[in-house]
Each structure stands twice: as structure tokens, then as C-alpha cells.
Amino acid sequence: MEKFSYLDIVVITVIGLLVFFLVLIGWQLIHQMMKFRPKKYQEIESFSPEKQNDLAVDEDEETRMVAVLMALILANDEQQDKTYCVTKIERIR
């Protein structure tokens, strides 16, 4: 096998980068063309407002549960003989 000179390495690197950027430009063009599809295909893939509201409610409930659990962990202060009861969930700034 031949030894490569520094010029060969530079040429290979430049060609590789050009191919890489051409692939990225092609992917971007395809991605932009997807915006101009007929409306019937766009409506199928988009979420309905009801589903988005359900997701927001689920995330909100999950966030509240995580906040309650973290508050209990911090309140426990490594004393395992205590018991706690959550009476209300309130955000304090």
C-alpha cells in the first residue's frame, strides 16, 4: 500500500466535507419540501387540540407528583422513622 502525502489527506478531507455538506443540504431541501405537501396529508399527521390538552394535563399531573415526592425526600432529612401525609399541593416561590 502506498503512503499518503499531506496533500492527499487534505484532498480526501475536503472531498469528504463537500459530500457531507451536500447530503445535509439535500436533507434540508427534502425537509422544506415536506411543508408544501397537500393539506390532507398534513392534517393526518398533526395532533388534534384535544390530544395536546390531554398531554399538557398529564405533564402537569406528573410534574406535581414529582414535586411532591422531591419535597417529601427533602423533608425526610434521612430520618426513616417519620411518616407523612400530603394534604394539599401548593407552589411556594
PDB file of C-alpha atoms in Angstrom:
ATOM      1  CA  MET A   1       0.000   0.000   0.000  1.00  0.00           C
ATOM      2  CA  GLU A   2       1.249   3.432  -0.857  1.00  0.00           C
ATOM      3  CA  LYS A   3       1.974   6.097   1.697  1.00  0.00           C
ATOM      4  CA  PHE A   4      -0.278   9.117   1.588  1.00  0.00           C
ATOM      5  CA  SER A   5       1.182  12.590   1.369  1.00  0.00           C
ATOM      6  CA  TYR A   6      -0.235  15.537   3.262  1.00  0.00           C
ATOM      7  CA  LEU A   7      -1.749  16.856   0.045  1.00  0.00           C
ATOM      8  CA  ASP A   8      -3.643  13.586  -0.476  1.00  0.00           C
ATOM      9  CA  ILE A   9      -5.022  13.781   3.068  1.00  0.00           C
ATOM     10  CA  VAL A  10      -6.159  17.381   2.520  1.00  0.00           C
ATOM     11  CA  VAL A  11      -7.865  16.465  -0.767  1.00  0.00           C
ATOM     12  CA  ILE A  12      -9.662  13.498   0.810  1.00  0.00           C
ATOM     13  CA  THR A  13     -10.764  15.649   3.763  1.00  0.00           C
ATOM     14  CA  VAL A  14     -12.094  18.440   1.524  1.00  0.00           C
ATOM     15  CA  ILE A  15     -13.974  15.981  -0.688  1.00  0.00           C
ATOM     16  CA  GLY A  16     -15.419  14.247   2.361  1.00  0.00           C
ATOM     17  CA  LEU A  17     -16.611  17.540   3.830  1.00  0.00           C
ATOM     18  CA  LEU A  18     -18.145  18.571   0.498  1.00  0.00           C
ATOM     19  CA  VAL A  19     -20.059  15.300   0.276  1.00  0.00           C
ATOM     20  CA  PHE A  20     -21.189  15.679   3.889  1.00  0.00           C
ATOM     21  CA  PHE A  21     -22.491  19.218   3.307  1.00  0.00           C
ATOM     22  CA  LEU A  22     -24.192  18.195   0.049  1.00  0.00           C
ATOM     23  CA  VAL A  23     -26.038  15.455   1.948  1.00  0.00           C
ATOM     24  CA  LEU A  24     -27.078  17.966   4.626  1.00  0.00           C
ATOM     25  CA  ILE A  25     -28.299  20.441   2.001  1.00  0.00           C
ATOM     26  CA  GLY A  26     -30.263  17.688   0.276  1.00  0.00           C
ATOM     27  CA  TRP A  27     -31.837  16.633   3.571  1.00  0.00           C
ATOM     28  CA  GLN A  28     -32.775  20.251   4.299  1.00  0.00           C
ATOM     29  CA  LEU A  29     -34.386  20.619   0.872  1.00  0.00           C
ATOM     30  CA  ILE A  30     -36.414  17.454   1.387  1.00  0.00           C
ATOM     31  CA  HIS A  31     -37.436  18.675   4.833  1.00  0.00           C
ATOM     32  CA  GLN A  32     -38.539  22.040   3.398  1.00  0.00           C
ATOM     33  CA  MET A  33     -40.464  20.325   0.594  1.00  0.00           C
ATOM     34  CA  MET A  34     -42.462  18.394   3.207  1.00  0.00           C
ATOM     35  CA  LYS A  35     -44.085  21.696   4.237  1.00  0.00           C
ATOM     36  CA  PHE A  36     -45.628  22.068   0.784  1.00  0.00           C
ATOM     37  CA  ARG A  37     -47.498  18.743   0.817  1.00  0.00           C
ATOM     38  CA  PRO A  38     -51.251  18.745   0.223  1.00  0.00           C
ATOM     39  CA  LYS A  39     -53.337  19.705   3.252  1.00  0.00           C
ATOM     40  CA  LYS A  40     -54.938  16.282   3.645  1.00  0.00           C
ATOM     41  CA  TYR A  41     -51.559  14.694   4.450  1.00  0.00           C
ATOM     42  CA  GLN A  42     -50.619  17.431   6.909  1.00  0.00           C
ATOM     43  CA  GLU A  43     -53.885  17.081   8.850  1.00  0.00           C
ATOM     44  CA  ILE A  44     -53.398  13.351   9.324  1.00  0.00           C
ATOM     45  CA  GLU A  45     -50.003  13.754  10.956  1.00  0.00           C
ATOM     46  CA  SER A  46     -50.787  16.737  13.182  1.00  0.00           C
ATOM     47  CA  PHE A  47     -52.133  16.394  16.708  1.00  0.00           C
ATOM     48  CA  SER A  48     -55.653  17.469  17.419  1.00  0.00           C
ATOM     49  CA  PRO A  49     -56.152  20.218  20.052  1.00  0.00           C
ATOM     50  CA  GLU A  50     -57.853  17.733  22.390  1.00  0.00           C
ATOM     51  CA  LYS A  51     -54.803  15.461  22.357  1.00  0.00           C
ATOM     52  CA  GLN A  52     -52.477  18.379  23.027  1.00  0.00           C
ATOM     53  CA  ASN A  53     -54.574  19.449  26.027  1.00  0.00           C
ATOM     54  CA  ASP A  54     -54.566  15.883  27.362  1.00  0.00           C
ATOM     55  CA  LEU A  55     -50.790  15.776  27.072  1.00  0.00           C
ATOM     56  CA  ALA A  56     -50.485  19.090  28.920  1.00  0.00           C
ATOM     57  CA  VAL A  57     -52.716  17.806  31.732  1.00  0.00           C
ATOM     58  CA  ASP A  58     -50.704  14.592  32.003  1.00  0.00           C
ATOM     59  CA  GLU A  59     -47.435  16.502  32.144  1.00  0.00           C
ATOM     60  CA  ASP A  60     -48.872  18.862  34.737  1.00  0.00           C
ATOM     61  CA  GLU A  61     -50.009  15.970  36.951  1.00  0.00           C
ATOM     62  CA  GLU A  62     -46.665  14.236  36.511  1.00  0.00           C
ATOM     63  CA  THR A  63     -44.814  17.431  37.398  1.00  0.00           C
ATOM     64  CA  ARG A  64     -46.922  17.840  40.530  1.00  0.00           C
ATOM     65  CA  MET A  65     -46.255  14.264  41.591  1.00  0.00           C
ATOM     66  CA  VAL A  66     -42.513  14.682  41.090  1.00  0.00           C
ATOM     67  CA  ALA A  67     -42.580  17.929  43.084  1.00  0.00           C
ATOM     68  CA  VAL A  68     -44.436  16.237  45.951  1.00  0.00           C
ATOM     69  CA  LEU A  69     -42.009  13.332  46.010  1.00  0.00           C
ATOM     70  CA  MET A  70     -38.996  15.649  45.979  1.00  0.00           C
ATOM     71  CA  ALA A  71     -40.489  17.712  48.822  1.00  0.00           C
ATOM     72  CA  LEU A  72     -41.017  14.540  50.848  1.00  0.00           C
ATOM     73  CA  ILE A  73     -37.444  13.422  50.206  1.00  0.00           C
ATOM     74  CA  LEU A  74     -36.100  16.778  51.342  1.00  0.00           C
ATOM     75  CA  ALA A  75     -38.430  16.885  54.375  1.00  0.00           C
ATOM     76  CA  ASN A  76     -37.416  13.374  55.438  1.00  0.00           C
ATOM     77  CA  ASP A  77     -33.833  14.505  56.066  1.00  0.00           C
ATOM     78  CA  GLU A  78     -32.632  10.889  56.239  1.00  0.00           C
ATOM     79  CA  GLN A  79     -34.874  10.027  59.201  1.00  0.00           C
ATOM     80  CA  GLN A  80     -36.692   6.898  58.158  1.00  0.00           C
ATOM     81  CA  ASP A  81     -38.995   6.541  61.162  1.00  0.00           C
ATOM     82  CA  LYS A  82     -41.191   9.503  60.164  1.00  0.00           C
ATOM     83  CA  THR A  83     -44.443   9.228  58.198  1.00  0.00           C
ATOM     84  CA  TYR A  84     -46.018  11.940  56.086  1.00  0.00           C
ATOM     85  CA  CYS A  85     -49.453  12.727  54.691  1.00  0.00           C
ATOM     86  CA  VAL A  86     -49.903  15.106  51.757  1.00  0.00           C
ATOM     87  CA  THR A  87     -52.828  17.416  52.486  1.00  0.00           C
ATOM     88  CA  LYS A  88     -52.513  19.905  49.629  1.00  0.00           C
ATOM     89  CA  ILE A  89     -50.175  20.725  46.797  1.00  0.00           C
ATOM     90  CA  GLU A  90     -49.259  24.387  46.628  1.00  0.00           C
ATOM     91  CA  ARG A  91     -46.442  26.147  44.828  1.00  0.00           C
ATOM     92  CA  ILE A  92     -44.381  28.467  47.019  1.00  0.00           C
ATOM     93  CA  ARG A  93     -41.905  30.874  45.483  1.00  0.00           C
TER      94      ARG A  93
END
